[in-house]
Amino acid sequence: MLTYFCSMTNTDISEFFSALSKLMDLHGEDSFKSKSYSIAAYTIDQLEANLADMDDATLRSSKGIGASTAAKIREILDTGKLMQLEEIMHRTPSGVLDIMHIKGLGPKKVRTIWQEMGIESVGELEYACHENRLAAFKGFGQKTQEAVLQNIAFIRNSQGFQLWASAEATAHNWIARLKQSFAQYQFLLTGAFYRQMETVAAIEIVSNMPADTLPRLWANAPGIEMSHEGNTMLLKMSDNIPIRFYFADKEKVAITQFRNACSETFLTAFEAEYIFPEKAINEADIFKANHLQFIPAPMRESAEILEKSKANVLPTPIELSDIKGIIHSHSKWSDGQETLETMVQHAISKGLQYLVISDHSQAAYYANGLSPDRVAAQQIEIDALNQKYAPFKIFKSIEADILNDGSLDYDHSALSTFDLVIASVHSNLKMTQEKAMQRLLSAIQNPFTTILGHPTGRLLLSREGYPIDHKMIIEACSDYDVVIEINAHPRRLDLDWQWVEYAMSKGVLLSINPDAHSLAGFDDIYYGCKIAQKAGLTATQNLSSFSLVEMEKFVESKKRKRNLQPL
Ligand SMILES: [Zn+2]
Ligand SMILES: [Zn+2]
């Protein structure tokens, strides 16, 4: 326990204060005090030094931290709790605490819902919305009601899910441990994890071991909840993703793996036209028996892919080794952790040929965005590094904010100094589809835009993207020769893989970009490749697979085209 409390970060501590402030507002208590807790939460989160490492005297003398806040911080660090928060939570129905997690509903609105409408759970609130009662209540209206319903649906859908990247280590550890303990049996991954979905609800494993071996072993294991029925077993652990097992005879293991690995649409289409052989050693045998080209699990999504397999025209999906450069990365110049030179050295050590450095633009003041003067200074440094590290090349770029009116964040003379411009939305994310489209389309039409960054701004499992008409965006990118990013951060994976094939069909280049803010961030290209494989993205249709020579040609041709256009 001790190590747990000691490892508490400033953000963890800040959350205690923020929760206390919100609950005081919910209960309509001393608004002056609640405000001071909210300020304390902000101050703590912004502190550079780690509170957990401070003694009492340093704590009290920290900027913006008074004696009473210091005492509360000490209490949190020593006990892992804050009594005042415990007490107020005790007085709040748990369903009301759940309602507070719905985005867009501040404590005061939740207070009205609870105290005046008598609603004490998310389910009741959802029902009230369906009856149009929230819209009719004073201070709410139709728009809020719609947003609430949408957010409830979002929370429901994300509950119990994990990012693919967070489940990966667990999946591989389980397989390794099982193989080690039961060397005589097969253990194969299947399900959504095997299909490389961006989020997964369970790790699914097929085995030919007798169906009652594992259930007997784990019947009374502490901390594990087990349900076992026929040939399946589900293990639920308090602190990790559930594991689902399918047990099958030796001849049926591969078929069971296949059945549980495909999407429903794919499986239905497969079963309508093809057969399962009597015996299959592996999944390849199933395809062979039907004279089909092997379809890797991640691609088993649509019925159309079966047609391609039948015609022997499946694309060869991109591999990590096809990535030749890092596109979209942030250095210390804005909100990245490393100097440019360290990033260059790291890219070289990974065998990459170039780095597109795209720090934040001036509007992103929260991320230390670059003023035109700082852009010029950075470009001097880039020129020097390019001399020092040739033939490795740093391309001059920027992640330019798409401003509220759809324009980019610099004037033309500043924009013309970049080799590439990544245009992204970072502000006013809450917008209608109409507004989002207007902003994105103007950015796409801007002759300086090379790449459209994270097109929907979504954060998987925590924030829905702003609504866009994907088809229209892709078609505009095709018309204006703009590349669409597949942001490889495992929480973004945006453009969604389901739109990649359409983009390719319109001749739009995609680009798997790590949006790295640290050296470790480079490695996210792995997740970008995993998700792009689902859509059958090929190396030739991915900008970050271009060699240095190809990339230089690409940059030059973009510049030439731009110079021919009237600005
Ligand atoms: Zn961004
Ligand atoms: Zn970025």
Coordinates of C-alpha atoms and ligand atoms in Angstrom, one line a residue:
M1 CA 0.0 0.0 0.0
L2 CA 2.8 2.3 1.0
T3 CA 4.3 2.3 -2.5
Y4 CA 1.0 3.0 -4.0
F5 CA 0.5 6.2 -2.0
C6 CA 4.1 7.3 -2.6
S7 CA 3.6 7.0 -6.3
M8 CA 0.7 9.4 -6.3
T9 CA 1.2 12.0 -9.0
N10 CA 0.2 15.7 -8.8
T11 CA -2.6 14.9 -11.2
D12 CA -4.0 12.2 -8.8
I13 CA -3.9 14.7 -5.9
S14 CA -5.5 17.4 -8.1
E15 CA -8.4 15.1 -8.8
F16 CA -9.3 14.9 -5.1
F17 CA -9.6 18.7 -5.0
S18 CA -11.5 18.9 -8.2
A19 CA -14.0 16.2 -7.0
L20 CA -14.5 18.0 -3.7
S21 CA -15.2 21.3 -5.5
K22 CA -17.7 19.7 -7.8
L23 CA -19.5 17.8 -5.1
M24 CA -19.8 20.9 -3.0
D25 CA -21.4 22.6 -6.0
L26 CA -23.7 19.7 -6.4
H27 CA -24.9 20.0 -2.8
G28 CA -25.1 23.8 -3.1
E29 CA -22.5 24.3 -0.3
D30 CA -20.2 27.3 0.3
S31 CA -19.5 28.4 -3.2
F32 CA -16.5 30.5 -2.1
K33 CA -14.8 27.4 -0.7
S34 CA -15.7 25.2 -3.6
K35 CA -14.1 27.8 -5.9
S36 CA -10.9 27.8 -3.8
Y37 CA -10.7 23.9 -4.1
S38 CA -11.2 24.2 -7.9
I39 CA -8.3 26.7 -8.0
A40 CA -6.2 24.4 -5.8
A41 CA -6.9 21.5 -8.2
Y42 CA -5.6 23.6 -11.1
T43 CA -2.6 24.9 -9.2
I44 CA -1.5 21.4 -8.1
D45 CA -1.9 20.0 -11.6
Q46 CA 0.3 22.8 -13.0
L47 CA 3.1 22.4 -10.4
E48 CA 6.3 21.1 -11.9
A49 CA 7.8 19.6 -8.7
N50 CA 6.4 16.4 -7.5
L51 CA 4.3 16.9 -4.3
A52 CA 4.9 13.4 -3.1
D53 CA 8.6 14.1 -2.8
M54 CA 8.2 17.3 -0.7
D55 CA 8.5 17.7 3.1
D56 CA 5.9 19.8 4.9
A57 CA 7.9 23.0 4.9
T58 CA 8.5 22.9 1.1
L59 CA 4.9 21.9 0.6
R60 CA 3.6 24.9 2.5
S61 CA 6.0 27.3 0.8
S62 CA 5.0 26.1 -2.7
K63 CA 3.5 28.8 -4.9
G64 CA -0.3 29.0 -4.6
I65 CA -0.6 26.5 -1.8
G66 CA -1.9 27.7 1.5
A67 CA -1.7 26.1 4.9
S68 CA -5.1 24.4 4.7
T69 CA -4.5 23.0 1.1
A70 CA -1.0 21.8 2.3
A71 CA -2.7 19.9 5.2
K72 CA -5.1 18.3 2.8
I73 CA -2.3 17.3 0.4
R74 CA -0.5 15.7 3.4
E75 CA -3.6 13.8 4.4
I76 CA -4.0 12.5 0.8
L77 CA -0.4 11.5 0.6
D78 CA -0.4 9.8 4.0
T79 CA -3.7 8.0 3.9
G80 CA -4.7 7.9 0.2
K81 CA -8.0 9.6 1.2
L82 CA -9.4 13.0 2.0
M83 CA -12.0 12.7 4.8
Q84 CA -13.9 15.8 3.7
L85 CA -14.4 14.2 0.2
E86 CA -15.3 10.8 1.7
E87 CA -17.9 12.5 3.8
I88 CA -19.6 14.3 1.0
M89 CA -19.5 11.3 -1.3
H90 CA -21.2 9.3 1.5
R91 CA -24.1 11.8 1.3
T92 CA -24.4 11.5 -2.5
P93 CA -26.3 8.6 -4.1
S94 CA -24.0 6.6 -6.3
G95 CA -26.3 7.0 -9.3
V96 CA -25.9 10.8 -9.0
L97 CA -22.1 10.4 -9.0
D98 CA -22.5 8.4 -12.2
I99 CA -24.6 11.2 -13.7
M100 CA -21.7 13.6 -12.9
H101 CA -19.6 11.7 -15.4
I102 CA -21.8 12.6 -18.3
K103 CA -20.0 15.2 -20.3
G104 CA -21.7 18.6 -20.7
L105 CA -23.5 18.3 -17.4
G106 CA -21.9 20.5 -14.7
P107 CA -22.5 20.1 -11.0
K108 CA -25.3 22.7 -11.0
K109 CA -27.2 21.1 -13.8
V110 CA -26.8 17.7 -12.1
R111 CA -28.1 19.3 -8.9
T112 CA -31.3 20.4 -10.7
I113 CA -31.7 16.9 -12.2
W114 CA -31.3 15.3 -8.8
Q115 CA -33.1 17.7 -6.5
E116 CA -35.8 19.1 -8.7
M117 CA -36.5 16.3 -11.1
G118 CA -35.9 13.6 -8.5
I119 CA -33.6 11.6 -10.8
E120 CA -30.9 9.5 -9.1
S121 CA -29.4 7.3 -11.8
V122 CA -28.2 7.4 -15.4
G123 CA -30.9 4.9 -16.4
E124 CA -33.6 7.2 -15.0
L125 CA -32.1 10.2 -16.7
E126 CA -32.0 8.3 -20.1
Y127 CA -35.7 7.4 -19.6
A128 CA -36.6 11.0 -18.8
C129 CA -34.8 12.1 -22.0
H130 CA -36.8 9.6 -24.1
E131 CA -39.9 11.1 -22.6
N132 CA -38.6 14.6 -23.5
R133 CA -38.7 15.7 -19.9
L134 CA -35.2 17.1 -19.7
A135 CA -35.8 19.3 -22.8
A136 CA -38.9 20.6 -21.3
F137 CA -37.3 21.4 -17.9
K138 CA -36.2 25.0 -17.3
G139 CA -32.6 25.6 -18.1
F140 CA -32.1 22.6 -20.3
G141 CA -33.7 22.5 -23.8
Q142 CA -33.6 20.2 -26.8
K143 CA -29.9 20.5 -27.6
T144 CA -28.8 19.6 -24.0
Q145 CA -31.2 16.6 -24.0
E146 CA -29.8 15.3 -27.3
A147 CA -26.2 15.8 -26.1
V148 CA -27.0 13.9 -22.8
L149 CA -28.5 11.0 -24.7
Q150 CA -25.6 10.8 -27.0
N151 CA -23.1 10.9 -24.1
I152 CA -25.0 8.2 -22.2
A153 CA -24.9 6.0 -25.3
F154 CA -21.2 6.7 -25.6
I155 CA -20.5 5.8 -22.0
R156 CA -22.5 2.6 -22.4
N157 CA -20.6 1.6 -25.5
S158 CA -17.2 2.2 -24.0
Q159 CA -17.9 0.5 -20.7
G160 CA -15.8 -2.6 -20.2
F161 CA -13.6 -1.8 -23.2
Q162 CA -9.9 -1.3 -23.3
L163 CA -7.6 0.1 -26.0
W164 CA -6.0 -2.7 -28.1
A165 CA -2.6 -1.3 -27.1
S166 CA -3.4 -1.7 -23.3
A167 CA -4.7 -5.2 -23.8
E168 CA -1.7 -6.3 -25.9
A169 CA 0.8 -7.2 -23.1
T170 CA -1.9 -9.1 -21.2
A171 CA -2.8 -11.1 -24.3
H172 CA 0.8 -12.1 -25.0
N173 CA 1.6 -12.9 -21.4
W174 CA -1.4 -15.2 -21.1
I175 CA -0.5 -17.1 -24.2
A176 CA 3.1 -17.4 -23.0
R177 CA 2.2 -18.5 -19.5
L178 CA -0.3 -21.1 -20.8
K179 CA 2.1 -22.5 -23.3
Q180 CA 4.7 -22.8 -20.6
S181 CA 2.4 -24.5 -18.1
F182 CA 0.6 -26.8 -20.6
A183 CA 3.2 -27.4 -23.3
Q184 CA 1.2 -30.4 -24.7
Y185 CA -1.7 -28.1 -25.8
Q186 CA -2.3 -25.4 -28.3
F187 CA -3.3 -21.9 -27.3
L188 CA -4.3 -19.5 -30.0
L189 CA -5.6 -15.9 -30.0
T190 CA -9.0 -15.2 -31.6
G191 CA -11.7 -12.6 -31.3
A192 CA -11.5 -8.8 -31.5
F193 CA -8.0 -8.7 -30.2
Y194 CA -6.8 -11.1 -32.9
R195 CA -8.7 -9.1 -35.5
Q196 CA -6.8 -5.9 -34.3
M197 CA -9.8 -3.9 -33.4
E198 CA -9.0 -0.5 -31.9
T199 CA -10.7 -1.4 -28.6
V200 CA -11.5 -4.8 -27.1
A201 CA -13.7 -6.1 -24.3
A202 CA -11.9 -9.4 -23.6
I203 CA -8.9 -11.4 -24.7
E204 CA -10.1 -14.5 -26.4
I205 CA -8.2 -17.7 -26.5
V206 CA -8.8 -21.1 -28.2
S207 CA -7.3 -24.3 -26.9
N208 CA -7.5 -28.0 -27.4
M209 CA -7.1 -28.8 -23.8
P210 CA -9.9 -30.7 -22.1
A211 CA -12.7 -28.3 -21.2
D212 CA -12.7 -28.9 -17.5
T213 CA -8.9 -28.6 -16.8
L214 CA -8.7 -24.8 -16.4
P215 CA -12.1 -24.5 -14.6
R216 CA -10.9 -27.0 -12.0
L217 CA -7.7 -25.1 -11.6
W218 CA -9.3 -21.7 -11.1
A219 CA -12.5 -22.8 -9.3
N220 CA -11.5 -21.1 -6.0
A221 CA -8.7 -18.8 -7.0
P222 CA -8.9 -15.5 -5.1
G223 CA -9.7 -12.4 -7.0
I224 CA -11.0 -14.4 -10.0
E225 CA -14.6 -14.7 -10.9
M226 CA -15.1 -17.7 -13.2
S227 CA -18.1 -18.7 -15.3
H228 CA -17.8 -22.0 -17.1
E229 CA -20.4 -23.3 -19.5
G230 CA -19.9 -26.3 -21.9
N231 CA -16.9 -25.4 -24.1
T232 CA -16.4 -21.8 -23.0
M233 CA -15.1 -20.2 -19.9
L234 CA -14.9 -16.6 -18.8
L235 CA -12.4 -15.3 -16.3
K236 CA -13.0 -11.9 -14.7
M237 CA -10.3 -10.3 -12.7
S238 CA -10.8 -7.3 -10.5
D239 CA -7.9 -5.4 -12.1
N240 CA -7.6 -6.6 -15.7
I241 CA -9.4 -7.3 -18.9
P242 CA -11.6 -10.5 -18.9
I243 CA -10.2 -13.7 -20.6
R244 CA -12.6 -15.8 -22.6
F245 CA -11.6 -19.4 -23.5
Y246 CA -13.0 -21.7 -26.2
F247 CA -12.2 -25.3 -25.9
A248 CA -12.3 -27.6 -29.0
D249 CA -11.0 -30.9 -30.2
K250 CA -7.7 -31.0 -31.9
E251 CA -9.3 -31.1 -35.4
K252 CA -11.6 -28.2 -34.6
V253 CA -9.2 -25.7 -32.9
A254 CA -8.4 -23.8 -36.1
I255 CA -12.1 -23.7 -37.1
T256 CA -13.0 -22.4 -33.7
Q257 CA -10.3 -19.8 -34.0
F258 CA -11.6 -18.8 -37.4
R259 CA -15.2 -18.6 -36.4
N260 CA -14.5 -16.4 -33.4
A261 CA -12.0 -14.2 -35.2
C262 CA -14.3 -13.0 -38.0
S263 CA -16.7 -10.2 -37.9
E264 CA -20.4 -11.3 -38.0
T265 CA -20.8 -9.9 -41.5
F266 CA -17.8 -11.7 -42.8
L267 CA -18.8 -15.0 -41.1
T268 CA -22.3 -14.9 -42.5
A269 CA -21.0 -14.2 -46.0
F270 CA -18.5 -17.0 -45.6
E271 CA -21.0 -19.6 -44.4
A272 CA -23.4 -18.7 -47.2
E273 CA -21.0 -19.7 -49.9
Y274 CA -18.2 -21.8 -48.4
I275 CA -17.7 -24.9 -46.2
F276 CA -15.6 -25.8 -43.2
P277 CA -13.4 -28.8 -43.9
E278 CA -13.7 -31.9 -41.7
K279 CA -10.2 -31.3 -40.3
A280 CA -8.1 -28.2 -40.3
I281 CA -4.6 -28.0 -38.8
N282 CA -4.6 -24.2 -39.1
E283 CA -6.7 -21.4 -40.5
A284 CA -4.9 -21.6 -43.9
D285 CA -6.4 -25.1 -44.4
I286 CA -9.9 -23.5 -44.3
F287 CA -9.0 -21.1 -47.1
K288 CA -7.3 -23.9 -49.1
A289 CA -10.3 -26.2 -48.8
N290 CA -12.3 -23.5 -50.5
H291 CA -9.7 -22.4 -53.1
L292 CA -9.5 -19.0 -51.5
Q293 CA -6.6 -16.7 -51.1
F294 CA -5.7 -16.5 -47.3
I295 CA -7.3 -13.5 -45.7
P296 CA -5.4 -12.4 -42.6
A297 CA -7.6 -12.1 -39.5
P298 CA -7.5 -8.3 -39.2
M299 CA -9.0 -8.1 -42.7
R300 CA -11.9 -10.4 -42.0
E301 CA -14.5 -7.7 -41.8
S302 CA -16.6 -7.3 -44.9
A303 CA -18.2 -9.6 -47.4
E304 CA -16.4 -7.8 -50.2
I305 CA -13.0 -9.0 -49.0
L306 CA -14.1 -12.6 -49.7
E307 CA -14.7 -11.6 -53.3
K308 CA -11.2 -10.2 -53.6
S309 CA -9.8 -13.4 -52.0
K310 CA -11.8 -15.5 -54.5
A311 CA -10.4 -13.4 -57.4
N312 CA -6.9 -13.7 -55.8
V313 CA -6.5 -9.9 -55.7
L314 CA -6.1 -9.2 -52.0
P315 CA -3.8 -6.2 -51.3
T316 CA -0.5 -6.8 -49.4
P317 CA -1.1 -4.7 -46.3
I318 CA 1.6 -2.5 -44.9
E319 CA 4.1 -3.7 -42.3
L320 CA 6.0 -1.8 -39.7
S321 CA 9.2 -2.3 -41.7
D322 CA 7.6 -0.3 -44.6
I323 CA 7.7 2.9 -42.6
K324 CA 10.6 5.0 -43.8
G325 CA 10.2 8.2 -41.8
I326 CA 8.5 9.9 -38.9
I327 CA 5.9 12.3 -40.0
H328 CA 4.2 14.5 -37.4
S329 CA 6.3 14.9 -34.3
H330 CA 6.7 17.6 -31.6
S331 CA 9.9 18.7 -30.1
K332 CA 10.8 20.9 -27.1
W333 CA 10.1 23.9 -29.3
S334 CA 6.4 23.3 -28.5
D335 CA 5.1 20.6 -26.2
G336 CA 7.4 17.7 -27.0
Q337 CA 9.8 16.3 -24.4
E338 CA 13.0 16.2 -26.5
T339 CA 15.3 18.5 -28.4
L340 CA 15.3 18.3 -32.1
E341 CA 18.8 16.8 -32.2
T342 CA 17.9 14.0 -29.8
M343 CA 14.9 13.2 -32.0
V344 CA 17.1 13.1 -35.1
Q345 CA 19.6 10.7 -33.4
H346 CA 16.8 8.5 -32.2
A347 CA 15.2 8.3 -35.7
I348 CA 18.7 7.5 -37.2
S349 CA 19.2 4.8 -34.6
K350 CA 15.9 3.2 -35.7
G351 CA 17.0 3.1 -39.3
L352 CA 14.6 5.8 -40.5
Q353 CA 15.5 8.2 -43.3
Y354 CA 13.8 11.4 -42.3
L355 CA 11.8 13.3 -39.7
V356 CA 9.0 15.7 -40.3
I357 CA 9.1 18.0 -37.4
S358 CA 5.7 19.6 -36.9
D359 CA 5.5 21.6 -33.7
H360 CA 2.3 23.4 -32.7
S361 CA 1.4 26.7 -34.3
Q362 CA 1.0 30.0 -32.5
A363 CA -2.7 29.7 -31.6
A364 CA -1.9 26.6 -29.5
Y365 CA -0.6 28.8 -26.6
Y366 CA -1.3 25.9 -24.1
A367 CA 1.2 23.9 -26.1
N368 CA 3.8 26.6 -26.4
G369 CA 2.9 27.1 -30.1
L370 CA 5.5 28.8 -32.3
S371 CA 5.3 32.5 -33.2
P372 CA 6.6 33.4 -36.7
D373 CA 9.9 34.5 -35.1
R374 CA 10.3 31.2 -33.3
V375 CA 9.5 29.3 -36.6
A376 CA 12.3 31.2 -38.2
A377 CA 14.7 30.3 -35.3
Q378 CA 13.7 26.7 -35.5
Q379 CA 14.3 26.5 -39.2
I380 CA 17.9 27.8 -38.7
E381 CA 18.5 25.0 -36.2
I382 CA 17.0 22.5 -38.8
D383 CA 19.3 23.7 -41.5
A384 CA 22.3 23.2 -39.2
L385 CA 21.2 19.8 -38.1
N386 CA 20.5 18.8 -41.7
Q387 CA 24.2 19.6 -42.5
K388 CA 25.5 17.7 -39.5
Y389 CA 23.4 14.6 -40.0
A390 CA 23.1 14.3 -43.8
P391 CA 21.9 12.2 -45.6
F392 CA 19.3 12.0 -42.9
K393 CA 16.8 14.8 -43.4
I394 CA 14.6 16.9 -41.2
F395 CA 11.7 18.4 -43.2
K396 CA 10.4 21.7 -42.0
S397 CA 6.8 21.4 -41.0
I398 CA 4.2 22.7 -38.6
E399 CA 0.9 21.4 -37.1
A400 CA -1.1 24.4 -37.9
D401 CA -4.3 24.9 -36.0
I402 CA -7.4 25.1 -38.2
L403 CA -8.9 28.2 -36.7
N404 CA -12.6 28.7 -36.0
D405 CA -13.2 30.2 -39.5
G406 CA -11.3 27.4 -41.2
S407 CA -8.2 29.5 -41.9
L408 CA -4.7 28.3 -40.9
D409 CA -2.7 29.9 -38.1
Y410 CA -0.1 31.9 -40.1
D411 CA 0.0 34.3 -43.0
H412 CA 1.1 33.1 -46.4
S413 CA 4.7 34.2 -46.1
A414 CA 5.2 32.2 -42.9
L415 CA 3.3 29.2 -44.4
S416 CA 5.5 29.2 -47.5
T417 CA 8.6 28.5 -45.4
F418 CA 7.4 25.0 -44.5
D419 CA 8.1 21.8 -46.6
L420 CA 4.8 20.4 -45.3
V421 CA 1.9 21.7 -43.4
I422 CA -0.3 19.4 -41.2
A423 CA -3.6 21.1 -40.6
S424 CA -5.5 20.0 -37.4
V425 CA -8.4 21.1 -35.3
H426 CA -7.4 21.6 -31.6
S427 CA -9.9 24.2 -30.4
N428 CA -13.7 24.5 -30.2
L429 CA -14.1 20.7 -30.7
K430 CA -17.7 20.9 -29.7
M431 CA -19.4 21.8 -32.9
T432 CA -22.1 20.8 -35.3
Q433 CA -21.3 18.8 -38.4
E434 CA -22.0 21.8 -40.5
K435 CA -19.4 23.9 -38.6
A436 CA -16.9 21.1 -38.6
M437 CA -17.3 20.6 -42.3
Q438 CA -16.9 24.3 -43.0
R439 CA -13.7 24.4 -41.0
L440 CA -12.2 21.2 -42.5
L441 CA -13.2 22.0 -46.1
S442 CA -11.6 25.4 -45.9
A443 CA -8.4 23.9 -44.5
I444 CA -8.4 21.3 -47.2
Q445 CA -8.8 23.9 -49.9
N446 CA -5.9 26.0 -48.5
P447 CA -3.1 25.5 -51.0
F448 CA -0.6 25.2 -48.1
T449 CA -2.2 22.2 -46.5
T450 CA -0.3 19.0 -47.2
I451 CA -1.9 16.7 -44.6
L452 CA -5.2 16.7 -42.7
G453 CA -4.2 15.8 -39.1
H454 CA -6.4 13.5 -36.9
P455 CA -9.6 14.3 -39.0
T456 CA -12.2 13.8 -36.2
G457 CA -10.3 14.7 -33.1
R458 CA -11.7 11.6 -31.4
L459 CA -10.1 10.1 -28.3
L460 CA -11.1 6.4 -28.1
L461 CA -13.1 5.5 -25.1
S462 CA -13.0 9.1 -23.8
R463 CA -14.2 11.6 -26.4
E464 CA -16.3 11.2 -29.5
G465 CA -14.9 13.1 -32.4
Y466 CA -16.7 16.1 -33.9
P467 CA -19.2 14.9 -36.5
I468 CA -18.0 14.9 -40.1
D469 CA -19.2 13.7 -43.5
H470 CA -16.4 11.3 -44.2
K471 CA -17.2 10.8 -47.8
M472 CA -17.2 14.5 -48.5
I473 CA -14.0 15.1 -46.7
I474 CA -12.3 12.3 -48.5
E475 CA -13.5 13.5 -51.9
A476 CA -12.3 17.0 -51.1
C477 CA -8.9 15.7 -50.2
S478 CA -8.9 13.9 -53.5
D479 CA -9.8 17.1 -55.4
Y480 CA -7.2 19.2 -53.5
D481 CA -4.5 16.6 -53.3
V482 CA -4.4 16.5 -49.5
V483 CA -3.0 13.5 -47.6
I484 CA -5.1 12.2 -44.8
E485 CA -3.4 11.2 -41.6
I486 CA -3.9 7.9 -39.8
N487 CA -2.9 9.2 -36.4
A488 CA -1.1 6.3 -34.9
H489 CA -1.6 7.2 -31.2
P490 CA -3.5 4.2 -29.8
R491 CA -6.1 6.5 -28.4
R492 CA -6.7 8.3 -31.7
L493 CA -6.3 5.9 -34.7
D494 CA -8.0 8.7 -36.6
L495 CA -8.8 8.5 -39.6
D496 CA -11.0 5.5 -38.6
W497 CA -9.8 2.4 -40.5
Q498 CA -13.3 1.9 -41.9
W499 CA -12.8 4.9 -44.2
V500 CA -9.3 4.0 -45.4
E501 CA -10.5 1.8 -48.2
Y502 CA -12.8 4.5 -49.5
A503 CA -9.9 7.0 -49.4
M504 CA -7.7 4.6 -51.3
S505 CA -10.4 4.1 -53.9
K506 CA -10.5 7.9 -54.5
G507 CA -6.7 8.0 -55.0
V508 CA -6.1 9.8 -51.7
L509 CA -2.8 9.1 -50.0
L510 CA -2.9 8.2 -46.3
S511 CA -0.1 8.7 -43.8
I512 CA 0.6 6.7 -40.7
N513 CA 1.9 9.4 -38.4
P514 CA 2.9 8.9 -34.7
D515 CA 2.2 12.4 -33.5
A516 CA 5.1 11.8 -31.2
H517 CA 5.7 14.0 -28.2
S518 CA 8.6 11.8 -26.9
L519 CA 11.1 9.3 -28.3
A520 CA 8.9 6.5 -27.2
G521 CA 6.1 8.1 -29.1
F522 CA 7.9 7.1 -32.4
D523 CA 6.9 3.5 -31.6
D524 CA 3.2 4.3 -32.0
I525 CA 3.6 3.8 -35.8
Y526 CA 3.3 0.1 -34.8
Y527 CA -0.3 0.7 -33.8
G528 CA -0.9 2.8 -36.9
C529 CA 0.3 -0.2 -39.0
K530 CA -1.9 -2.6 -37.1
I531 CA -5.0 -0.6 -37.7
A532 CA -4.2 0.2 -41.3
Q533 CA -3.7 -3.5 -42.0
K534 CA -7.4 -4.0 -41.3
A535 CA -8.2 -1.8 -44.2
G536 CA -5.6 -3.3 -46.5
L537 CA -3.6 -0.1 -46.7
T538 CA -0.5 -0.8 -48.9
A539 CA 2.9 0.7 -48.5
T540 CA 2.6 2.6 -51.8
Q541 CA -0.5 4.4 -50.6
N542 CA 1.1 5.5 -47.4
L543 CA 3.2 8.7 -47.4
S544 CA 5.4 7.7 -44.4
S545 CA 6.5 4.7 -46.4
F546 CA 8.0 6.9 -49.1
S547 CA 11.8 6.8 -49.2
L548 CA 13.7 10.0 -48.6
V549 CA 14.1 10.5 -52.4
E550 CA 10.4 9.9 -53.0
M551 CA 9.5 12.2 -50.1
E552 CA 11.7 15.0 -51.5
K553 CA 10.0 14.6 -54.9
F554 CA 6.6 14.7 -53.2
V555 CA 7.4 17.9 -51.3
E556 CA 8.8 19.6 -54.4
S557 CA 5.8 18.7 -56.6
K558 CA 3.4 20.0 -53.9
K559 CA 5.4 23.3 -53.8
R560 CA 5.4 23.6 -57.6
K561 CA 1.7 23.1 -57.8
R562 CA 1.1 25.7 -55.1
N563 CA 3.2 28.2 -56.9
L564 CA 1.1 27.8 -60.0
Q565 CA -2.1 28.7 -58.1
P566 CA -3.2 32.2 -57.4
L567 CA -3.1 32.9 -53.7
Ligands
ZN1 ZN -2.8 17.5 -33.1
ZN2 ZN 0.4 16.7 -33.0

